[in-house]
Short mmCIF file of C-alpha atoms in Angstrom, two decimals:
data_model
loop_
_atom_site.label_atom_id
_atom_site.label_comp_id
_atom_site.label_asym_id
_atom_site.label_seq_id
_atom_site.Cartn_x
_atom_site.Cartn_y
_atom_site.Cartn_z
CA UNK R 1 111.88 93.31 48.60
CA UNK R 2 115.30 92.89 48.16
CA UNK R 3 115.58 94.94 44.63
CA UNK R 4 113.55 97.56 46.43
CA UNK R 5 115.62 98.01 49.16
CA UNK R 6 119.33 97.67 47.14
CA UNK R 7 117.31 100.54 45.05
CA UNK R 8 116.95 102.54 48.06
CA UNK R 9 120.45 102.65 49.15
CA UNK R 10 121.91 103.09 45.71
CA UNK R 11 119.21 106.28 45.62
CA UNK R 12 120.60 107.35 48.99
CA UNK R 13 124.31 107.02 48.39
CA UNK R 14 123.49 109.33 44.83
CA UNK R 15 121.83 111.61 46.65
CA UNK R 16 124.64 111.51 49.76
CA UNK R 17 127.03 112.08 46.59
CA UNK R 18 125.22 115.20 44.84
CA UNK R 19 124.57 116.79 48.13
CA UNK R 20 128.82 117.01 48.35
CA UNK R 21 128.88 117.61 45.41
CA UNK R 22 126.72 121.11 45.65
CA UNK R 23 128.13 121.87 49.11
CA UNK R 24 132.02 121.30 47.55
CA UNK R 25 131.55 123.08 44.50
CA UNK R 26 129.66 126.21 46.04
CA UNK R 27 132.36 126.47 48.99
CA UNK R 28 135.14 125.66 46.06
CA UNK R 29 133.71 128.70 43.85
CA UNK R 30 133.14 130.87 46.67
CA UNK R 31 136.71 130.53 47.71
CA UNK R 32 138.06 130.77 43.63
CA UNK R 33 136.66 133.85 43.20
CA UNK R 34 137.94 135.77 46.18
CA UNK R 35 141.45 133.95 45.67
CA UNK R 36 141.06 135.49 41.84
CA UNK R 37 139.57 139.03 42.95
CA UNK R 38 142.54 138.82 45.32
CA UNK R 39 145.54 137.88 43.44
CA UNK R 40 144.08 139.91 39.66
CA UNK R 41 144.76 142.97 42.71
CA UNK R 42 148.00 142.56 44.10
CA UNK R 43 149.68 141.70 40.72
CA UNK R 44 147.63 144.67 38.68
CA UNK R 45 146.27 142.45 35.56
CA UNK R 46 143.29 141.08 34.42
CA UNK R 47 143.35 137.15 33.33
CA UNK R 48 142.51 135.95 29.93
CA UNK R 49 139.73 133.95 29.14
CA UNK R 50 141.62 131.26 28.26
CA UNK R 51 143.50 131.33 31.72
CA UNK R 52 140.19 131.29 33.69
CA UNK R 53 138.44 128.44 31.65
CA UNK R 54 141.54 125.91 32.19
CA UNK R 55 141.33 127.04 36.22
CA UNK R 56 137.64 126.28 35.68
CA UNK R 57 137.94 122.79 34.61
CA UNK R 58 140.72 122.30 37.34
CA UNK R 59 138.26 123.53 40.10
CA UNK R 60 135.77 121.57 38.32
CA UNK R 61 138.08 118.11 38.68
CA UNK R 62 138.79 119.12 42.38
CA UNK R 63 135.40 119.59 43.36
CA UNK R 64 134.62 116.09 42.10
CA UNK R 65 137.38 114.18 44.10
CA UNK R 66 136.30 116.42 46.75
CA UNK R 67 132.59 115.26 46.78
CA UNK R 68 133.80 111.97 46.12
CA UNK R 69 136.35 111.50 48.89
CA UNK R 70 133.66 113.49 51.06
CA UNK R 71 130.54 111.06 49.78
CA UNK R 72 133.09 107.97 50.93
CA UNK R 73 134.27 109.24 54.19
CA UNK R 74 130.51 109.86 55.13
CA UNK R 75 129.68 106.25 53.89
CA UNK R 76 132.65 104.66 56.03
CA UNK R 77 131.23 107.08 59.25
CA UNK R 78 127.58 105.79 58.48
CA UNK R 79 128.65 102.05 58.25
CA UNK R 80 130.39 101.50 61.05
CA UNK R 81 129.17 104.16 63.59
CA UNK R 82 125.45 104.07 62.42
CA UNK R 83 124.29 101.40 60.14
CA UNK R 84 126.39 98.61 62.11
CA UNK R 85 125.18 98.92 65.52
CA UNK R 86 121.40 99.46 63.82
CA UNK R 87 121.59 96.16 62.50
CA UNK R 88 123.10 94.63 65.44
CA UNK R 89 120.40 96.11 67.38
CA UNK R 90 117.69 94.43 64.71
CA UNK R 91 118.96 91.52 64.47
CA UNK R 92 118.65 90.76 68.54
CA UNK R 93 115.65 92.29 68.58
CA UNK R 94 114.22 89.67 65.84
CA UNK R 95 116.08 86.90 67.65
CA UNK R 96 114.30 88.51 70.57
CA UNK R 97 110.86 88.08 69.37
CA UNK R 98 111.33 84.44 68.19
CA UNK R 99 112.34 83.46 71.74
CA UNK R 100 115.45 83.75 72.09
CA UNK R 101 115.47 85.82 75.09
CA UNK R 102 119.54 85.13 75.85
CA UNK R 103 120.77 87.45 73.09
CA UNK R 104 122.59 89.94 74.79
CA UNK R 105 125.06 93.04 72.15
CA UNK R 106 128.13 94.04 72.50
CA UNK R 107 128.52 97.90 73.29
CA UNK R 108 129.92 100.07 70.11
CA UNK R 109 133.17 101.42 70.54
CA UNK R 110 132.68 105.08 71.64
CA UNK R 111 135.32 106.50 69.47
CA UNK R 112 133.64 108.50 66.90
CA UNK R 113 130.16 106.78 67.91
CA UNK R 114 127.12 108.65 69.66
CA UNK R 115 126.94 107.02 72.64
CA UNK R 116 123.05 107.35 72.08
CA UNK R 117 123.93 103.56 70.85
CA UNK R 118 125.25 102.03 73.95
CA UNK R 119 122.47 103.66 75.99
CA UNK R 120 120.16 102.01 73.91
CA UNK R 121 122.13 98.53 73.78
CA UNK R 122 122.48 98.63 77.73
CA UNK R 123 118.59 99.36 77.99
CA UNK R 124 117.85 96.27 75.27
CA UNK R 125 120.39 94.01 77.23
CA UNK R 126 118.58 94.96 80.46
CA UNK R 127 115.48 94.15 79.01
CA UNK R 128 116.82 90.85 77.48
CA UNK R 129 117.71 89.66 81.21
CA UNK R 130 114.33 90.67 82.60
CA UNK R 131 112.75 88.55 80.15
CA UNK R 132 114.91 85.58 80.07
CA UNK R 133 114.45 85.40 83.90
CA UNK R 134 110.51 85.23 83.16
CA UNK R 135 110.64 83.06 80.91
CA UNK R 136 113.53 80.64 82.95
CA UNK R 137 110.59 81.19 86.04
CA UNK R 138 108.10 80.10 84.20
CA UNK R 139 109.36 76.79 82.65
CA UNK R 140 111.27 75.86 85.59
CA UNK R 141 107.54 76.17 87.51
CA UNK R 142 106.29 74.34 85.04
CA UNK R 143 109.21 71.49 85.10
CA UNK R 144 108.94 71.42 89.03
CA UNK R 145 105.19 71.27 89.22
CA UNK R 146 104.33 68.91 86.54
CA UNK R 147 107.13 66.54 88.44
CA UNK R 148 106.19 67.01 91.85
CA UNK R 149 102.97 67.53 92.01
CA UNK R 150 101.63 64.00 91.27
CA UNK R 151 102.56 61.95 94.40
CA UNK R 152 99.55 64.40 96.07
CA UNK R 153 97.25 64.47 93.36
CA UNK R 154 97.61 60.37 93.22
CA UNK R 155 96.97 60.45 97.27
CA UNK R 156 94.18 62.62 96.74
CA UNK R 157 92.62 60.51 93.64
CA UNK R 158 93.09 57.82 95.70
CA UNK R 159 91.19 58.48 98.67
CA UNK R 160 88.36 60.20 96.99
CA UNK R 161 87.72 57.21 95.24
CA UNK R 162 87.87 55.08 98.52
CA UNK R 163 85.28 58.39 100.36
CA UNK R 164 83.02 57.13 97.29
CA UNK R 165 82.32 53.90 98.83
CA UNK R 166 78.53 53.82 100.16
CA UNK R 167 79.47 51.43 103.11
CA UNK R 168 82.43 53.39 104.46
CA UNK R 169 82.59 53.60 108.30
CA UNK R 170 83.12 57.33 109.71
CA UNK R 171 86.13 56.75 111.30
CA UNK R 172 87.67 56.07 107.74
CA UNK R 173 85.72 58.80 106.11
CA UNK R 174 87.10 61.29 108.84
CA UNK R 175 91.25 59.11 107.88
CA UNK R 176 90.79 59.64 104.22
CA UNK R 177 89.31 63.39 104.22
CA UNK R 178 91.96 64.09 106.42
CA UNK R 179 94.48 62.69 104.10
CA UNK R 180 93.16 64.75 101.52
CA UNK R 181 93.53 67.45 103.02
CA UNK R 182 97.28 66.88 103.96
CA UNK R 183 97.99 66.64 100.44
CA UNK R 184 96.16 69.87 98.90
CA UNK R 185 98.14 71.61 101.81
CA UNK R 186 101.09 70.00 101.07
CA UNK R 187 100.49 71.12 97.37
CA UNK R 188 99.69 74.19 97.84
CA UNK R 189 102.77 74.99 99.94
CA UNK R 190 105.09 73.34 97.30
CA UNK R 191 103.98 75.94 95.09
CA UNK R 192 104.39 78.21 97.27
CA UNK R 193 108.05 77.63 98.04
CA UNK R 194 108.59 76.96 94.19
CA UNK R 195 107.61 80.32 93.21
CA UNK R 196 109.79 82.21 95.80
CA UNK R 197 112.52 80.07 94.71
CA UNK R 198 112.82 80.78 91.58
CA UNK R 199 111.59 84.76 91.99
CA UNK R 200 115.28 84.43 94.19
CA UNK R 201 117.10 82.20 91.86
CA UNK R 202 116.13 83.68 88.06
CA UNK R 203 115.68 87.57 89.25
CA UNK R 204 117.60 90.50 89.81
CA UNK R 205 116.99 90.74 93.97
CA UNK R 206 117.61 94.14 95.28
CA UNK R 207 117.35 92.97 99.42
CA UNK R 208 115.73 95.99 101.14
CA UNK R 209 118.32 96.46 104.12
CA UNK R 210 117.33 97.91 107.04
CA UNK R 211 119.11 97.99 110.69
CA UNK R 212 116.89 95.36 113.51
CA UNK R 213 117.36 93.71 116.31
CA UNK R 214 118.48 89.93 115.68
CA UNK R 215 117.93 88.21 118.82
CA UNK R 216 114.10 89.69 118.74
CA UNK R 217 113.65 88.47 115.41
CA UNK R 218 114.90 84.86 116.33
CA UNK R 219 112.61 84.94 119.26
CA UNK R 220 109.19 85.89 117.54
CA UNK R 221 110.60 82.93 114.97
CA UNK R 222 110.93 80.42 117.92
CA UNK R 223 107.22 81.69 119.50
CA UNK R 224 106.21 80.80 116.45
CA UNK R 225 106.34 77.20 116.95
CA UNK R 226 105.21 76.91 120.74
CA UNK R 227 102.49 74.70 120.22
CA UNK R 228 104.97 72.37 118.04
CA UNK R 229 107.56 71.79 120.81
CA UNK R 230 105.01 71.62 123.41
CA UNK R 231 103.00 69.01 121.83
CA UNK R 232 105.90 66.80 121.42
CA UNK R 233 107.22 68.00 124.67
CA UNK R 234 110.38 69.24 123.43
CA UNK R 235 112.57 71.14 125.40
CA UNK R 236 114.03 74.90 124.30
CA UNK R 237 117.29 75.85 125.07
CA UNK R 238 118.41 79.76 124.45
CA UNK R 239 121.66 81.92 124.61
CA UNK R 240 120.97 84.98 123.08
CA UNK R 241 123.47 87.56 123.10
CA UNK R 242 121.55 91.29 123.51
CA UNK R 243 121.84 93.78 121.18
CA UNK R 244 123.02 92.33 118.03
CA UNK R 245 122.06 94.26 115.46
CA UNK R 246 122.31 93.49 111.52
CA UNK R 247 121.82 95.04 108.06
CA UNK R 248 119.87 92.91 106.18
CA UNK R 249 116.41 92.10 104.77
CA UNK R 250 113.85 91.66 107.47
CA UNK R 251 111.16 89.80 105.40
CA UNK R 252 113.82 87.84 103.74
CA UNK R 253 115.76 86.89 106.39
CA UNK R 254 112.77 85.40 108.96
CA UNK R 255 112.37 82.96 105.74
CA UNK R 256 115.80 81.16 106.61
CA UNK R 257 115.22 80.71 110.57
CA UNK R 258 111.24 79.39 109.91
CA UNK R 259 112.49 77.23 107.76
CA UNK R 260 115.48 76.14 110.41
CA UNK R 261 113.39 75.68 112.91
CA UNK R 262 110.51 73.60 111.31
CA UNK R 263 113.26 70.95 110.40
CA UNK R 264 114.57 71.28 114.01
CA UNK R 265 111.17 70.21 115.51
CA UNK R 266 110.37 68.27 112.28
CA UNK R 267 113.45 65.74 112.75
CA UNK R 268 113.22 66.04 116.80
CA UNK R 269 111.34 63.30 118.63
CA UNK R 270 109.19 63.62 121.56
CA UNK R 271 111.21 64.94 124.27
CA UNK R 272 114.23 65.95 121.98
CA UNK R 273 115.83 68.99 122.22
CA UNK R 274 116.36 72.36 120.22
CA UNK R 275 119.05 74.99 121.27
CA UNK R 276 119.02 78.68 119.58
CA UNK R 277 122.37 80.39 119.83
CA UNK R 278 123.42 83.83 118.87
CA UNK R 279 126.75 84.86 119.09
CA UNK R 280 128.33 88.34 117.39
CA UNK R 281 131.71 90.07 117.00
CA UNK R 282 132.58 93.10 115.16
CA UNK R 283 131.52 91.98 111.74
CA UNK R 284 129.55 88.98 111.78
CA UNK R 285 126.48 87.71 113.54
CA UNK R 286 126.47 83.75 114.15
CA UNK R 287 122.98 81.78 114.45
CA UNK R 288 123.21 78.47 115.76
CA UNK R 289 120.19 76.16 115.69
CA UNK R 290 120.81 72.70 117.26
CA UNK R 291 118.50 69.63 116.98
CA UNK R 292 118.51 66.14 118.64
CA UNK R 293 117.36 64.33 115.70
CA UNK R 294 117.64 61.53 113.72
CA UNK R 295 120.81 63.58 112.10
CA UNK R 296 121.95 62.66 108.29
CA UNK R 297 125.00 60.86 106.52
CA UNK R 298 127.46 62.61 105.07
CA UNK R 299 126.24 61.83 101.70
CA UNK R 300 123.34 63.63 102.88
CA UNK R 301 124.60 66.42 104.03
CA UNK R 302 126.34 67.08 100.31
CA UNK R 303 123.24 67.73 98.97
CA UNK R 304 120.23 68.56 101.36
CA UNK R 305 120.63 72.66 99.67
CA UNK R 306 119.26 71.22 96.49
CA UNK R 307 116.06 71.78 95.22
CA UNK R 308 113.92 68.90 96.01
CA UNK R 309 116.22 66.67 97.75
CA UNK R 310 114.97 64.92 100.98
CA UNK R 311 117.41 62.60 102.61
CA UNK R 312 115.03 61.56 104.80
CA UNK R 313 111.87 60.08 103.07
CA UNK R 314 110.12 59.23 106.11
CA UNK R 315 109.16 62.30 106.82
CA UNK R 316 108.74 63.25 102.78
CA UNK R 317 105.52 64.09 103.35
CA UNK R 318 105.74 66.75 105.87
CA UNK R 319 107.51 68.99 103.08
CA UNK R 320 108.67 69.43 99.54
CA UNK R 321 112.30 69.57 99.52
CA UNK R 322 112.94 73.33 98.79
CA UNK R 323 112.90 74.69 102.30
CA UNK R 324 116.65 74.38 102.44
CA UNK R 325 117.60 75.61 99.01
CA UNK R 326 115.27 78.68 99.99
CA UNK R 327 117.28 79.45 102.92
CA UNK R 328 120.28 78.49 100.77
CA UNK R 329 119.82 81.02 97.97
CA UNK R 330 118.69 84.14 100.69
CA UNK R 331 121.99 83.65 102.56
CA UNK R 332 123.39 84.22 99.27
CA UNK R 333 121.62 87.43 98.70
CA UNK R 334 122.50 88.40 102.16
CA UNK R 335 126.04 87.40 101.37
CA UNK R 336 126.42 85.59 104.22
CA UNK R 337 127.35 82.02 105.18
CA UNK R 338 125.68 78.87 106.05
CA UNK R 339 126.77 75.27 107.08
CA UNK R 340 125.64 72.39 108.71
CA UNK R 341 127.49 69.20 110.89
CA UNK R 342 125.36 66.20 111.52
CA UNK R 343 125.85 62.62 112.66
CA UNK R 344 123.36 59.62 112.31
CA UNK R 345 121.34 58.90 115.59
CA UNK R 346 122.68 62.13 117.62
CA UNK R 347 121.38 65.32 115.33
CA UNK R 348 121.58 68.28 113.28
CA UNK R 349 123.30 72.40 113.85
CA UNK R 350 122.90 74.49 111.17
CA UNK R 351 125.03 77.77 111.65
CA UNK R 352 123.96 80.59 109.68
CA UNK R 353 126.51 83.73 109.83
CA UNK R 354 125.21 87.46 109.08
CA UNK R 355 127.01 90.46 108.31
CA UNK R 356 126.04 92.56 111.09
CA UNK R 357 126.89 96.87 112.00
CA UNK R 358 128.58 98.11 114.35
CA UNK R 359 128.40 101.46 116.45
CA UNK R 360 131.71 100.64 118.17
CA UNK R 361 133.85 98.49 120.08
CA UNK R 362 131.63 98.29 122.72
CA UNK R 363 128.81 96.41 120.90
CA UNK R 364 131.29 93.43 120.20
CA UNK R 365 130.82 90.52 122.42
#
């Protein structure tokens, strides 16, 4: 394969050569002979044959270093503003299709290039991130699931076995099928939450703003959870400004306050308390959501927006640990700000700020 191929460019650099050659020495003659014609009438004499065969063989000499120098300087252009980004191109592209899906080129310099190249580099490195972001989603689903899925799948192994037993008194049939069904829910939610995750985390996210209402949005989140706080009797407390309105992703957005406020009645005891606040000046939009909790070290706080970490494992199995780095990761995208102060025994305020429009100074509060 190799032979054949050094066979083929010595072939095509010949040919490159003779095709010069032709073009030189018919643009050479054609200008010889009118130079001749030309000069044999303004000086009134015919030249000898003698005279015309040396010119010949000089002609002759200059159309070779012509075709030659013309044959080289087509080479040089080839190699370095063809052949060189072609191979740089096939070369990622078989590094490409043995996995390697974090090969990104280099654009070509665009002097005395077709630019055709870079287009077609940008395109490939385009292409190379889409990919590499599949494949980074896929392993780290497969990573995440393989590691926490099997504290459910034990609890559910485990109390299928014990539904087996022939003697088992309804009341603990009704404990364990309930249990089992805690834990295929809490499964199924995990991956759930892992998937958007890493769709936020590993792809390009274009957020689809639009213009809404903030407060209403916070208050169909909140109504959302009515049966929560009045089952444990919690008490709501609201300040809402009016008319606060943001650019941002609807659909993305009402992830970060359901996940808020789940924690908030989560971590809140019976007869607790959860305050909603929404403040707003001229450029930013604050969200305050307050709990009476059990609250978190500051050790705790360092890390609670990482995937999978739950400070507090008595209530581990109520969620997964990614509700948090969710919200973390959209606030990104929204290129906003989040925070959070909390204090063992007294509770928890996360304060989420959004970049909000304005129609004038009349809107700011």
């Amino acid at each position: 394969m190799k032979n054949e191929n050094a066979a083929r460019k010595i072939f095509k650099t010949v040919s490159n050569f003779f095709i010069f050659f032709l073009l030189a020495a018919f643009v050479t003659t054609c200008c010889i002979m009118l130079f001749v014609n030309a000069l044999q009438d303004s000086i009134g004499r015919e030249f000898t044959q003698e005279e015309i065969t040396v010119a010949a063989k000089i002609t002759m000499l200059n159309v070779i270093l012509l075709s030659i120098g013309m044959a080289v300087i087509d080479y040089v252009r080839r190699k370095f503003t063809v052949e060189r980004p072609v191979k740089r191109i096939t070369e990622a592209t078989a590094k490409m299709m043995q996995g390697d899906f974090n090969v990104r080129i280099n654009s070509t310099a665009k002097f005395a290039t077709d630019d055709s190249f870079n287009e077609i580099i940008d395109c490939f490195n385009t292409m190379a991130s889409e990919l590499s972001s599949v494949e980074t989603l896929r392993t780290d689903f497969i990573a995440n699931v393989s590691h926490e899925m099997k504290t459910p799948l034990s609890v559910m192994q485990n109390y299928g076995t014990l539904l087996q037993a022939p003697d088992l008194p309804e009341e603990k049939r009704i404990e364990y099928a309930k249990a089992i069904t805690d834990a295929s829910r809490r499964l199924a939610d995990m991956m759930t939450n892992i998937l958007k995750l890493n769709r936020l985390e590993n792809q390009q996210i274009y957020p689809n703003l639009t213009t809404f209402d903030l407060g209403e949005q916070l208050c169909e989140s909140l109504l959302g959870y009515e049966s929560t706080w009045e089952k444990k009797n919690i008490e709501i407390e609201t300040d809402i400004a009016e008319d606060v309105k943001v650019e941002a992703d609807a659909e993305l957005l009402s992830l970060v306050w359901n996940n808020l406020f789940s924690n908030a009645f989560k971590f809140t005891d019976e007869y607790g308390k959860v305050t909603l606040t929404l403040t707003a000046d001229e450029n930013w939009a604050t969200v305050k959501i307050t709990d009476t909790g059990c609250g978190m070290s500051a050790e705790v706080g360092a890390h609670i927006f990482e995937k999978f970490y739950q400070g507090d494992t008595s209530h581990a199995t109520q969620g997964n640990g990614l509700g948090l780095a969710l919200v973390k990761r959209v606030v990104d995208i929204m290129q906003g700000e989040i925070g959070v102060k909390s204090a063992v025994g007294v509770g928890t305020t996360f304060t989420v700020r959004i970049r909000r429009t304005t129609n004038g100074p009349e809107e700011a509060r």
